[in-house]
Coordinates of C-alpha atoms and ligand atoms in Angstrom, one line a residue:
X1 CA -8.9 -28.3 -15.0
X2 CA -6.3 -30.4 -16.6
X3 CA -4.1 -26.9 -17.5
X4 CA -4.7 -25.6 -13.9
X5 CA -3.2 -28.4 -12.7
X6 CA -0.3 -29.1 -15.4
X7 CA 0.6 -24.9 -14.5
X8 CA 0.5 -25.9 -10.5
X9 CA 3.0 -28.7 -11.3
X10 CA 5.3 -26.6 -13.3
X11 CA 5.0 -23.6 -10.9
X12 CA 6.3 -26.5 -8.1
X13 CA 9.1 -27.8 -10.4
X14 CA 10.2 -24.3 -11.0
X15 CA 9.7 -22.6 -7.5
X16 CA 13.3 -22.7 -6.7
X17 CA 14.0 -20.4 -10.1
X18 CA 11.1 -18.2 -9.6
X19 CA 12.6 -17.3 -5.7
X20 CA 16.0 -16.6 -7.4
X21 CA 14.8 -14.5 -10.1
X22 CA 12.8 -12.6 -7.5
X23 CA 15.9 -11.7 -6.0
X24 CA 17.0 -10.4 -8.8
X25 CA 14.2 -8.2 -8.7
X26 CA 14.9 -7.5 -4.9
X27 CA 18.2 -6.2 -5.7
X28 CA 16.9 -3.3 -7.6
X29 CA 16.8 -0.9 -4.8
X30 CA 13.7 1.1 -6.5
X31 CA 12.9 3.9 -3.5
X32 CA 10.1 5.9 -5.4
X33 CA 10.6 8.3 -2.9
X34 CA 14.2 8.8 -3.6
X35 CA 14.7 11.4 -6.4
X36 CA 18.6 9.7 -6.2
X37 CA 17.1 6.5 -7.4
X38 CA 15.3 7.4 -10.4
X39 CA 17.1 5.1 -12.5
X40 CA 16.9 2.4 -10.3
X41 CA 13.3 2.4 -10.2
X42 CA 13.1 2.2 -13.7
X43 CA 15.0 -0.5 -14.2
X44 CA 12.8 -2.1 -11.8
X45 CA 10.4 -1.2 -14.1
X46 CA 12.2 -2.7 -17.0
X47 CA 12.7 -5.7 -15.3
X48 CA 9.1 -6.5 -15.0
X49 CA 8.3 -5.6 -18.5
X50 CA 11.1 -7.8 -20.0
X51 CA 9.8 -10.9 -17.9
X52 CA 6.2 -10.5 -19.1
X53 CA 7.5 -10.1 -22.3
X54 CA 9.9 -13.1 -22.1
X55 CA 6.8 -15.3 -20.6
X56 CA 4.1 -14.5 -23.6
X57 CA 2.1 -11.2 -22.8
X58 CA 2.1 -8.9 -25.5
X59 CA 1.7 -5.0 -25.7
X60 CA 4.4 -4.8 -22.9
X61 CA 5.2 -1.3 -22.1
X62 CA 6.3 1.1 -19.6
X63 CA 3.6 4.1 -19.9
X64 CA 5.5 7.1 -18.7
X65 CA 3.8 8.9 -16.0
X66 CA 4.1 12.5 -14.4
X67 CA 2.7 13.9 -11.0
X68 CA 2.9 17.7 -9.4
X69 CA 5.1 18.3 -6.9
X70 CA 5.3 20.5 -4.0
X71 CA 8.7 21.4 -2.9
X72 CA 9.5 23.9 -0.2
X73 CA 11.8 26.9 -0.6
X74 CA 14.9 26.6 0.8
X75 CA 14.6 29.8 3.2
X76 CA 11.7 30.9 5.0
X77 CA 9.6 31.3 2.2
X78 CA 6.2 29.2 1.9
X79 CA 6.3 26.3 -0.3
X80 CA 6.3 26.4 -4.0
X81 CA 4.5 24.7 -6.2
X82 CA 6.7 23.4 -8.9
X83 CA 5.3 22.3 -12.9
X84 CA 4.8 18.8 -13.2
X85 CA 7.7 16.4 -12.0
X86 CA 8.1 13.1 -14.1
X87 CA 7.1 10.6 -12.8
X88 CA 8.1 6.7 -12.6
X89 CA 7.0 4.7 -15.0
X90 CA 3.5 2.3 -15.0
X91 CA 4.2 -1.2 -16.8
X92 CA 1.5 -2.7 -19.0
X93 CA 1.0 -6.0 -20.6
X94 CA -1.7 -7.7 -21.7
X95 CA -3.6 -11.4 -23.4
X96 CA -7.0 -11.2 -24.8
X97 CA -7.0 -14.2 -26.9
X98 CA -8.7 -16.4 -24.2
X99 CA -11.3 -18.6 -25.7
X100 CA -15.6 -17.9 -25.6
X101 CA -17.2 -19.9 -22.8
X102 CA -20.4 -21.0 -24.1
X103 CA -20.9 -18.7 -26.4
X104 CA -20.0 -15.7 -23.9
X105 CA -16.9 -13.6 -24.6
X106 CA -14.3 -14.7 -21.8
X107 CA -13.6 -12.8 -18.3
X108 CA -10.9 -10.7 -18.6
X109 CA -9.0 -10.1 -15.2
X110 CA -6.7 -7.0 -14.6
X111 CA -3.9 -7.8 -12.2
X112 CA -2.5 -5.2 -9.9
X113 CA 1.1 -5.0 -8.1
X114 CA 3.2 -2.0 -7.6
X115 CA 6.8 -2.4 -7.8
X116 CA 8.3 0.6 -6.0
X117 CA 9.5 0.0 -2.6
X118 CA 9.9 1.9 0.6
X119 CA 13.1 3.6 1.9
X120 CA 14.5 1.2 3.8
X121 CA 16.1 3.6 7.0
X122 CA 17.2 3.0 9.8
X123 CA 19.5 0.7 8.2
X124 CA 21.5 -0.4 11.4
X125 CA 18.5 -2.1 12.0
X126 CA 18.4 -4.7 9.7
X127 CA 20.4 -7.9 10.3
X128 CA 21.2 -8.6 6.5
X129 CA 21.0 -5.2 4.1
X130 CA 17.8 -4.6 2.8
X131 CA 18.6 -4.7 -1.0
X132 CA 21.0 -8.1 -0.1
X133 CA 17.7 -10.4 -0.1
X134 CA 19.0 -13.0 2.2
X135 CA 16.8 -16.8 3.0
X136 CA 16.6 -17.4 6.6
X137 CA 14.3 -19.8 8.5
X138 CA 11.9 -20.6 5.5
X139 CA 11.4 -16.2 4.5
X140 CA 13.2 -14.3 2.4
X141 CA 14.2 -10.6 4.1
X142 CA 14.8 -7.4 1.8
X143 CA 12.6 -4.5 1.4
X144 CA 10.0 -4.9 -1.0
X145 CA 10.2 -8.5 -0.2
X146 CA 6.7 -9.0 1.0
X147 CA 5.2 -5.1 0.0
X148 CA 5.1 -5.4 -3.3
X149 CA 8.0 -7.1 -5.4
X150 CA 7.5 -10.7 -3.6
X151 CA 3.3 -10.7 -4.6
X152 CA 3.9 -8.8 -7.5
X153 CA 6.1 -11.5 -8.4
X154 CA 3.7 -14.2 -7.6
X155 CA 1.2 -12.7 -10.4
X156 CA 3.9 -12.9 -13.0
X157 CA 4.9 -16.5 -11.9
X158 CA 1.3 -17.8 -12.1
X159 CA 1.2 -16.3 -15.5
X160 CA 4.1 -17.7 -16.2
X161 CA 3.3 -21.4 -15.4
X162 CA -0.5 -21.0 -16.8
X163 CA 1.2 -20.1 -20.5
X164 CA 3.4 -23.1 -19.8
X165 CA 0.9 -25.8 -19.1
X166 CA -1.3 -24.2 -21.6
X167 CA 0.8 -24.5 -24.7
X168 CA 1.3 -20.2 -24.6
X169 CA -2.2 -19.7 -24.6
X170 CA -3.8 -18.8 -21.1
X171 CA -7.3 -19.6 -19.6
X172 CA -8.8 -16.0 -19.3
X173 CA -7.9 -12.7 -20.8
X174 CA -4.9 -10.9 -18.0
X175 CA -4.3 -7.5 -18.5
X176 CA -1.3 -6.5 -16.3
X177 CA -0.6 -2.9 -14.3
X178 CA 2.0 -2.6 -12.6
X179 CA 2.6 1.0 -10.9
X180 CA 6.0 2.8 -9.3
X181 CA 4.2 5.7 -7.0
X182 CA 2.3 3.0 -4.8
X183 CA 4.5 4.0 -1.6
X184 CA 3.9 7.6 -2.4
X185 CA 0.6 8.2 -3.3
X186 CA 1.7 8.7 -7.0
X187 CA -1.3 10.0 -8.8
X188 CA 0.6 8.9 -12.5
X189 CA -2.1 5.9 -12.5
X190 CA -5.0 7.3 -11.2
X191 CA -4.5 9.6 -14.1
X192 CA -4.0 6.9 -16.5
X193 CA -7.3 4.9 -15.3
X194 CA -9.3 8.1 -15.4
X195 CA -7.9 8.7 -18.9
X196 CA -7.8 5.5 -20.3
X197 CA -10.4 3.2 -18.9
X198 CA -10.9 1.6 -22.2
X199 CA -7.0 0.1 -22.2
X200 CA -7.6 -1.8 -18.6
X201 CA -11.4 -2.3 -19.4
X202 CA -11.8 -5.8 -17.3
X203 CA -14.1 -7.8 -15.5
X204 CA -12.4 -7.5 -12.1
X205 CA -9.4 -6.8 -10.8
X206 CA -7.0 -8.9 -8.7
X207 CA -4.4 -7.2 -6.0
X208 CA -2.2 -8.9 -4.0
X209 CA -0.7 -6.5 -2.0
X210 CA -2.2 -7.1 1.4
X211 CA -1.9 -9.7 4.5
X212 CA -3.2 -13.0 5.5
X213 CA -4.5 -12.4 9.4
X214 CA -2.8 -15.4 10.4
X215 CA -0.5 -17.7 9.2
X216 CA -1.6 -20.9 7.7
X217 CA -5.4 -19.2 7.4
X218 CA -6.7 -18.2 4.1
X219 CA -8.1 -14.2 4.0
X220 CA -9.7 -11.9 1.8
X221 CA -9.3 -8.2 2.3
X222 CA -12.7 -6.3 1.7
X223 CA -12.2 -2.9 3.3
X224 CA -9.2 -0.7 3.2
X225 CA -8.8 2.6 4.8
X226 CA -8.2 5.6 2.8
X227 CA -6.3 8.6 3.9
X228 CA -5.3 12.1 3.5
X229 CA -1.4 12.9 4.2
X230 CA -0.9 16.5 4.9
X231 CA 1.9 19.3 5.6
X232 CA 1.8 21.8 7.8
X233 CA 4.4 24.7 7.6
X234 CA 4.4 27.1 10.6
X235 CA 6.6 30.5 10.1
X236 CA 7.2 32.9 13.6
X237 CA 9.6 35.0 13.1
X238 CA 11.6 36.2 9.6
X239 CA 14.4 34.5 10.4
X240 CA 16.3 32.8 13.4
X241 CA 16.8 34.5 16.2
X242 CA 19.0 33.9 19.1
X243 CA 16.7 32.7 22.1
X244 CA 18.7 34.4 24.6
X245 CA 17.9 38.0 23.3
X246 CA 14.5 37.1 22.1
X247 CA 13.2 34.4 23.9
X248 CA 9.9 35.4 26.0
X249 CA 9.5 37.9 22.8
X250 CA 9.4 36.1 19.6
X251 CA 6.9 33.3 18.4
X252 CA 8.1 29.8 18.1
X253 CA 7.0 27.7 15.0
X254 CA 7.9 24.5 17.1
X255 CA 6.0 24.8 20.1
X256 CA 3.2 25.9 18.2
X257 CA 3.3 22.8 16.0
X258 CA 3.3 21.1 19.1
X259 CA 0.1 23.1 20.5
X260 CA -1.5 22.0 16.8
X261 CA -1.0 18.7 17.1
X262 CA -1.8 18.4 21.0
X263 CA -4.8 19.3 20.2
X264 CA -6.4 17.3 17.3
X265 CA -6.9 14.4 19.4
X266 CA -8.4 14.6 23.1
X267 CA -7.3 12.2 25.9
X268 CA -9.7 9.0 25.0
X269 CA -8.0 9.3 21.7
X270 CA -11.1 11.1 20.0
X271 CA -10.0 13.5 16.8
X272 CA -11.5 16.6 17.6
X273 CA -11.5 18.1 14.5
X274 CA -15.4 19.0 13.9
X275 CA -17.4 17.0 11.8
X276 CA -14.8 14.6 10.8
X277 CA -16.9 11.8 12.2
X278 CA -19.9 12.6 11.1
X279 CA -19.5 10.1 7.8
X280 CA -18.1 7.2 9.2
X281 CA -20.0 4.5 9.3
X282 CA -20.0 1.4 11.4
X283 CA -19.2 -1.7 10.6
X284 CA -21.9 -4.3 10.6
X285 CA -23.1 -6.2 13.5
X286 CA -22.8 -9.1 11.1
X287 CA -19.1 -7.7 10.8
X288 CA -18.6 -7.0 14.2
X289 CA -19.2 -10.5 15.3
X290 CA -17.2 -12.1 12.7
X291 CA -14.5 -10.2 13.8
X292 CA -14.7 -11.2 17.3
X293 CA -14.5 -14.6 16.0
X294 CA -10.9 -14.4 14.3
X295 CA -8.0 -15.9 16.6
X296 CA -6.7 -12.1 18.0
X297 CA -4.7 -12.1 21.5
X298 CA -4.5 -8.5 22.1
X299 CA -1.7 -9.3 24.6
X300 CA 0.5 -11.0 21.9
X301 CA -0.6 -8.5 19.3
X302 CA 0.9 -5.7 21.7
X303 CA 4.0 -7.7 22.6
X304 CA 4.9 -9.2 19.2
X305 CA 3.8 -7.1 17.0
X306 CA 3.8 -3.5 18.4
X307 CA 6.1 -3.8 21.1
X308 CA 5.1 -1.4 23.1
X309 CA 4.0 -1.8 27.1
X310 CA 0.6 -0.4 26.2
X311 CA -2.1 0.0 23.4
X312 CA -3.5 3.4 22.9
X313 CA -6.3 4.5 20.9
X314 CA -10.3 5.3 20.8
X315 CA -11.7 4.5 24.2
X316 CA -14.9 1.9 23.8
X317 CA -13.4 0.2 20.4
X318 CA -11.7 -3.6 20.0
X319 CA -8.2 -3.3 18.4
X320 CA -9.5 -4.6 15.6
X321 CA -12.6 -1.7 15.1
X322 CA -9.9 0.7 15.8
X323 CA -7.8 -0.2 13.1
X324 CA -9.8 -1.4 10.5
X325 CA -12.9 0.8 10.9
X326 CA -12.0 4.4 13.3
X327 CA -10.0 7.1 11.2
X328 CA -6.7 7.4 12.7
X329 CA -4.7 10.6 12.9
X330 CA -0.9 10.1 13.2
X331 CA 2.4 12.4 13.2
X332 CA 5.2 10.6 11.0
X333 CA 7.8 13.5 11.3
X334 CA 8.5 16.9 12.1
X335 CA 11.8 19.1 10.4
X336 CA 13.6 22.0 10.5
X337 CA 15.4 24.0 13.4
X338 CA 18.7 22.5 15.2
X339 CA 19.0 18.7 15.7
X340 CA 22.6 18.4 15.2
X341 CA 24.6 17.6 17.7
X342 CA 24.9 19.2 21.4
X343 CA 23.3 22.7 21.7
X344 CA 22.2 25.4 19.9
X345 CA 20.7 28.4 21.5
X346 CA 18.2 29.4 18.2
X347 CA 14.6 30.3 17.7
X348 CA 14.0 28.8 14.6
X349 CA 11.6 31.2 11.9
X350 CA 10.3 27.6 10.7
X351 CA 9.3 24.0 11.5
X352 CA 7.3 21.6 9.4
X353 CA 5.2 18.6 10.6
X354 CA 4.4 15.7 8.1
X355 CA 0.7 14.1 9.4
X356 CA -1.6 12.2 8.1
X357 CA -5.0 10.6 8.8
X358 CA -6.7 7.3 7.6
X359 CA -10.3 7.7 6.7
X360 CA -13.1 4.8 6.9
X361 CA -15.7 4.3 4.9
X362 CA -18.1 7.0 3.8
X363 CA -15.6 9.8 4.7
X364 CA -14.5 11.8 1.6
X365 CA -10.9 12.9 1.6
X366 CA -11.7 16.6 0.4
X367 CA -14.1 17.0 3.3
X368 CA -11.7 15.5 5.8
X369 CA -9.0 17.6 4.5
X370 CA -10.7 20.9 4.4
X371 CA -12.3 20.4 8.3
X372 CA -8.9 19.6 9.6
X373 CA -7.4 22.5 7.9
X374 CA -9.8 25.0 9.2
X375 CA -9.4 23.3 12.6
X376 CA -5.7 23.7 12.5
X377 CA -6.1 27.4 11.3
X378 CA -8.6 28.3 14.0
X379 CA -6.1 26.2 16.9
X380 CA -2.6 28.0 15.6
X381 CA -1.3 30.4 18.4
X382 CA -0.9 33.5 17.3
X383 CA 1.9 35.1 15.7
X384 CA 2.4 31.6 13.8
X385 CA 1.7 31.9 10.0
X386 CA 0.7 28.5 8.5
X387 CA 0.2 26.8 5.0
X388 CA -1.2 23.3 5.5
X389 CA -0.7 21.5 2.5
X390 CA -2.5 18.3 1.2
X391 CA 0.3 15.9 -0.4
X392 CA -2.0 13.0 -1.5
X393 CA -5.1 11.3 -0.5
X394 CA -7.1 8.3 -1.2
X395 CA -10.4 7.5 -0.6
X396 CA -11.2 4.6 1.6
X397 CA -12.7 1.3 0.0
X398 CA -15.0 -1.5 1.2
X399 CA -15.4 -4.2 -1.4
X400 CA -18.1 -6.2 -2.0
X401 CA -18.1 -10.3 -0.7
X402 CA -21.2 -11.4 -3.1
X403 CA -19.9 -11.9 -6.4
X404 CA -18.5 -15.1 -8.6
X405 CA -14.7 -13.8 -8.2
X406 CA -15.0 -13.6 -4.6
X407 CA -16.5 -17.4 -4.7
X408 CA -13.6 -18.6 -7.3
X409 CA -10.9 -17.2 -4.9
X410 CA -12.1 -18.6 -1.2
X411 CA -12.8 -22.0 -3.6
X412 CA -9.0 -21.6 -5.2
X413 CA -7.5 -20.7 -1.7
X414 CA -9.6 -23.4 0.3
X415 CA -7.8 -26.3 -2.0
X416 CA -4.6 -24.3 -1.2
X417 CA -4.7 -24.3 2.5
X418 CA -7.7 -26.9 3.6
X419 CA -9.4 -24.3 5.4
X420 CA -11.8 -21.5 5.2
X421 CA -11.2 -18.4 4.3
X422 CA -11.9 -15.7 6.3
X423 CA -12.7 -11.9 5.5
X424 CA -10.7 -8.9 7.0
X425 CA -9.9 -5.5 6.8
X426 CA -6.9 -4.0 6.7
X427 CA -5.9 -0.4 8.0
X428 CA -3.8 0.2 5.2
X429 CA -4.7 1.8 1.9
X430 CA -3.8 1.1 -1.3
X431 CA -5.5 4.3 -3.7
X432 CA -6.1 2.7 -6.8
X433 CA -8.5 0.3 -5.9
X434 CA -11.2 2.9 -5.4
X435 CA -10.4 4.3 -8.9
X436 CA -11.0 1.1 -10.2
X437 CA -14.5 0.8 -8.3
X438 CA -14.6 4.7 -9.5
X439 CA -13.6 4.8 -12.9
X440 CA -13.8 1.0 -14.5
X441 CA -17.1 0.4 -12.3
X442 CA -15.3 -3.3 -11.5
X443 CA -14.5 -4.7 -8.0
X444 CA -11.5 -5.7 -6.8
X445 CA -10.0 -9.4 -5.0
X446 CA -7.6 -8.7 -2.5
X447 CA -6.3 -11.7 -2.0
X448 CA -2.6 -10.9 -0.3
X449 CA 0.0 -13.7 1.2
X450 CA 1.5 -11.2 3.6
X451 CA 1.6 -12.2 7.6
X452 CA 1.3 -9.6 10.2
X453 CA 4.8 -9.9 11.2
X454 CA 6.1 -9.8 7.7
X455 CA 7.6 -5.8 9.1
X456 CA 5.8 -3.8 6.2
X457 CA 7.8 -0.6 6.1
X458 CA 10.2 -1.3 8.7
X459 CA 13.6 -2.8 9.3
X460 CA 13.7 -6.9 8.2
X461 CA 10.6 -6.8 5.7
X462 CA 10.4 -10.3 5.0
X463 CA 7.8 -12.5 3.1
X464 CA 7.7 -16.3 4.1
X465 CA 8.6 -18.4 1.0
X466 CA 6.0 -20.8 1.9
X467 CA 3.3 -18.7 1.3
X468 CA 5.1 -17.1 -1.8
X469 CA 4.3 -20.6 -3.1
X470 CA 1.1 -20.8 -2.0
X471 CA 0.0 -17.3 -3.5
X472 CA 1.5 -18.7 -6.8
X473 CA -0.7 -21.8 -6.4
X474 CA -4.0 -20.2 -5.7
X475 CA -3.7 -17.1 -8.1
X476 CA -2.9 -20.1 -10.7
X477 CA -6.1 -21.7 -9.5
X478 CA -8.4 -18.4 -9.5
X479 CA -7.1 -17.5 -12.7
X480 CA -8.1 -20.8 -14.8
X481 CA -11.4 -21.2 -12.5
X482 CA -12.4 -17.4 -13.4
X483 CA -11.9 -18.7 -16.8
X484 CA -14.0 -21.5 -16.9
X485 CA -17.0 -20.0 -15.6
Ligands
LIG501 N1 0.5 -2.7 0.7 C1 0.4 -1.5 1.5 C2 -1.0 -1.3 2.0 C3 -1.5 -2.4 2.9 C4 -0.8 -2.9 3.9 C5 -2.8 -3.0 2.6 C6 -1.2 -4.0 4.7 C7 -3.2 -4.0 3.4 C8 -2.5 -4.5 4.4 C9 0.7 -0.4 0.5 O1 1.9 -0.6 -0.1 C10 1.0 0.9 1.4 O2 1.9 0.9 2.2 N2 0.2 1.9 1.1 C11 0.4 3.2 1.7 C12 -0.5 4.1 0.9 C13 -0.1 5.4 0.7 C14 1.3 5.8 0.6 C15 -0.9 6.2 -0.3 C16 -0.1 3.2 3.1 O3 -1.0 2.5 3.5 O4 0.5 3.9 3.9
LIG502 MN1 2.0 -2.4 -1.0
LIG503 MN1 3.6 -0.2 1.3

């Protein structure tokens, strides 16, 4: 008690440092996306590694990773599979000399954070640059802000101001892991945990890469959604062909990705790929009503947070059941042709559509992927050749609310924020928390400071500063409570 509160005090009196060193951090404009930015997402990399080291883990390293990558060929040729790319770098730190509680050997806890960052396009978008971090009205805006660099940070912090108050010891054994595929479905870690579950053998595992459902109200993520994002390549003809002389004659890749993708979803917003529902499973009633208790306006939600004049989705299912608990199925891009500017009178030979589908639980991403690649195979018009790649997948996650860690982190929180916390899903997936269920057979606390306006992904990511502070407190809190126990 007396170090978790000495480590809250020094985290207040240093707050001010922690937000500046985080924009150091924010600067680093680590796209793990971008094959252009390799060495910037390293030295994001390095950056985390020397501040664990400069606060007192030990066994800080950067474990080099390395992931297969597709590529496609630069004429009409199908894709290629190309030998193992490298891949960015996992940082790992830990402290095991946490003292026996009564005799029992003390809980170690494995913190999770991902420090790779989105691409941060349009860019005309964003009212300060995205790798400028810029304080306005109480949040700080840059990408990576809130998703993950800003709670990433907030682990390291509370780390920071335990070993502090603590005399460089700290309350519980940490082990860190911090990865740089996160935002591309990397499979570097999943590799690592599967091959070395001995080196982040832990108790349970704390993430903080998720939202609060509203501000001010303390939340716990126990389901995530998993999901299976996919290519499809459609060829027509060999090669372009003017669509004067041979339009009416020739196959067009285009219009029959269009047909494809028409048709995976009916008009109440059903996926009609067969069987893909048949594993879902519905939330439960228990669930279900809790839900309807959270304070959700679907009107504001629609202006304020979509923006759009209409939601659109499964007929007969609350927003909330539709994006926590329905698979999704949604287009993010489609390439290739003309799209220069004015016209061009061309039937392209190729087009390429990037789409991807969130799973619920018990749907298994192999199963998923295989029915909607027979589906798509059976739907293509003909004279359209197809390859329908899986890029990466992840398998959705429900995590469970009965156990100490879960009771040490609504306890932490509720001194925090003076309220209850509530429990949520979110629609978003984050992989490796099932390989952690999977493969270190320990559950994980999603326990994010995130708000649903914080513009994940998008133009002005933003975390609010207040809650960076209180994330800092209450991991601090969990932390020394988890080691009491
Ligand atoms: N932090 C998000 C996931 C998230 C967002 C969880 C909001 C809970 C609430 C994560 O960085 C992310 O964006 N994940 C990707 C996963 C993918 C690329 C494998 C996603 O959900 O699209
Ligand atoms: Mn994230
Ligand atoms: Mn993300």
């Amino acid at each position: 008690m007396k170090t978790m509160n000495a480590a809250v005090t020094y985290a207040k009196e240093n707050g001010e440092r922690f937000v500046d060193e985080l924009k150091a951090l924010l600067r680093i404009p680590s796209i793990s996306t971008d094959p252009e930015r390799t060495a910037d997402v390293r030295r994001a990399a390095e950056f985390v590694a020397a501040e664990l080291r400069r606060i007192g883990m030990e066994n800080v390293r950067l474990i080099e990773t390395s992931t297969p990558e597709t590529v496609l060929a630069p004429s009409s040729g199908p894709a290629q599979v190309v030998a193992a790319r490298e891949g960015h770098p996992l940082v790992y730190a830990d402290y095991l000399h946490a003292a026996d509680v009564d005799g029992k050997a003390a809980t170690t806890v494995l913190l999770y954070g991902h420090y790779d960052v989105q691409p941060p396009e349009p860019l005309d978008k964003w009212k300060t640059p995205p790798f400028e971090p810029t304080e306005r009205d109480g949040n700080i805006y840059a990408r990576g802000a809130v998703d993950d660099k800003g709670q990433m940070w907030m682990h390291v912090k509370a780390l920071e101001s335990l070993f502090a108050a603590g005399g460089g010891r700290l309350p519980v054994n940490v082990r860190v892991i911090v990865e740089g595929e996160e935002e591309v479905g990397g499979e570097g870690i999943a590799e690592f945990v599967r091959e070395h579950p001995d080196e982040l053998a832990a108790d349970v595992a704390l993430v903080s890469d998720s939202e609060m459902f509203a501000p001010d109200l303390p939340t716990l993520c126990v389901g995530l959604r998993g999901m299976i994002y996919t290519e499809i390549e459609a060829r027509g003809a060999r090669t372009d062909l003017h669509s004067g002389m041979y339009g009416g004659a020739a196959p067009n890749p285009f219009v029959a990705l269009a047909q494809i993708i028409a048709g995976l979803k009916d008009d109440s917003g059903h996926i009609t790929i067969p069987g893909f529902y048949d594993k879902v499973s519905p939330p439960s009633a228990a669930e279900l009503k809790a839900w309807r208790e959270l304070p959700f306006d679907e009107e504001h939600y629609r202006e304020t947070e979509v923006g759009s004049t209409v939601l659109t989705g499964e007929a007969g299912f609350s927003v909330l059941e539709r994006t926590w608990a329905r698979p999704a199925l949604d287009v993010h891009g489609i390439a290739g042709g003309f799209t220069g500017a004015g016209a061009k009178t061309v039937i392209p030979s190729r087009a390429l559509a990037k789409v991807s589908m969130r799973l619920v639980p018990d749907q298994k991403p192999m199963e998923a992927f295989a029915q909607y690649k027979a589906y798509v195979e059976k739907i293509c018009p003909k004279g359209i050749a197809l390859e329908v790649r899986l890029i990466h997948s992840g398998d959705p996650i429900a995590v469970s609310t009965d156990n100490p860690y879960v009771r040490a982190a609504t306890s932490a929180m509720h001194t925090v924020f003076a309220k209850e916390t509530v429990f949520i899903r979110s629609g978003g997936s984050i992989p490796i928390v099932g390989d952690f269920i999977r493969e270190l057979g320990i559950p994980s606390i999603l326990m994010g400071f995130g708000l649903p306006d914080d513009n994940l992904h998008a133009p002005n990511e933003k975390f609010h500063l207040a809650n960076f502070h209180r994330g800092i407190e209450s991991i601090v809190r969990f932390l020394a409570s988890v080691g009491e126990a």
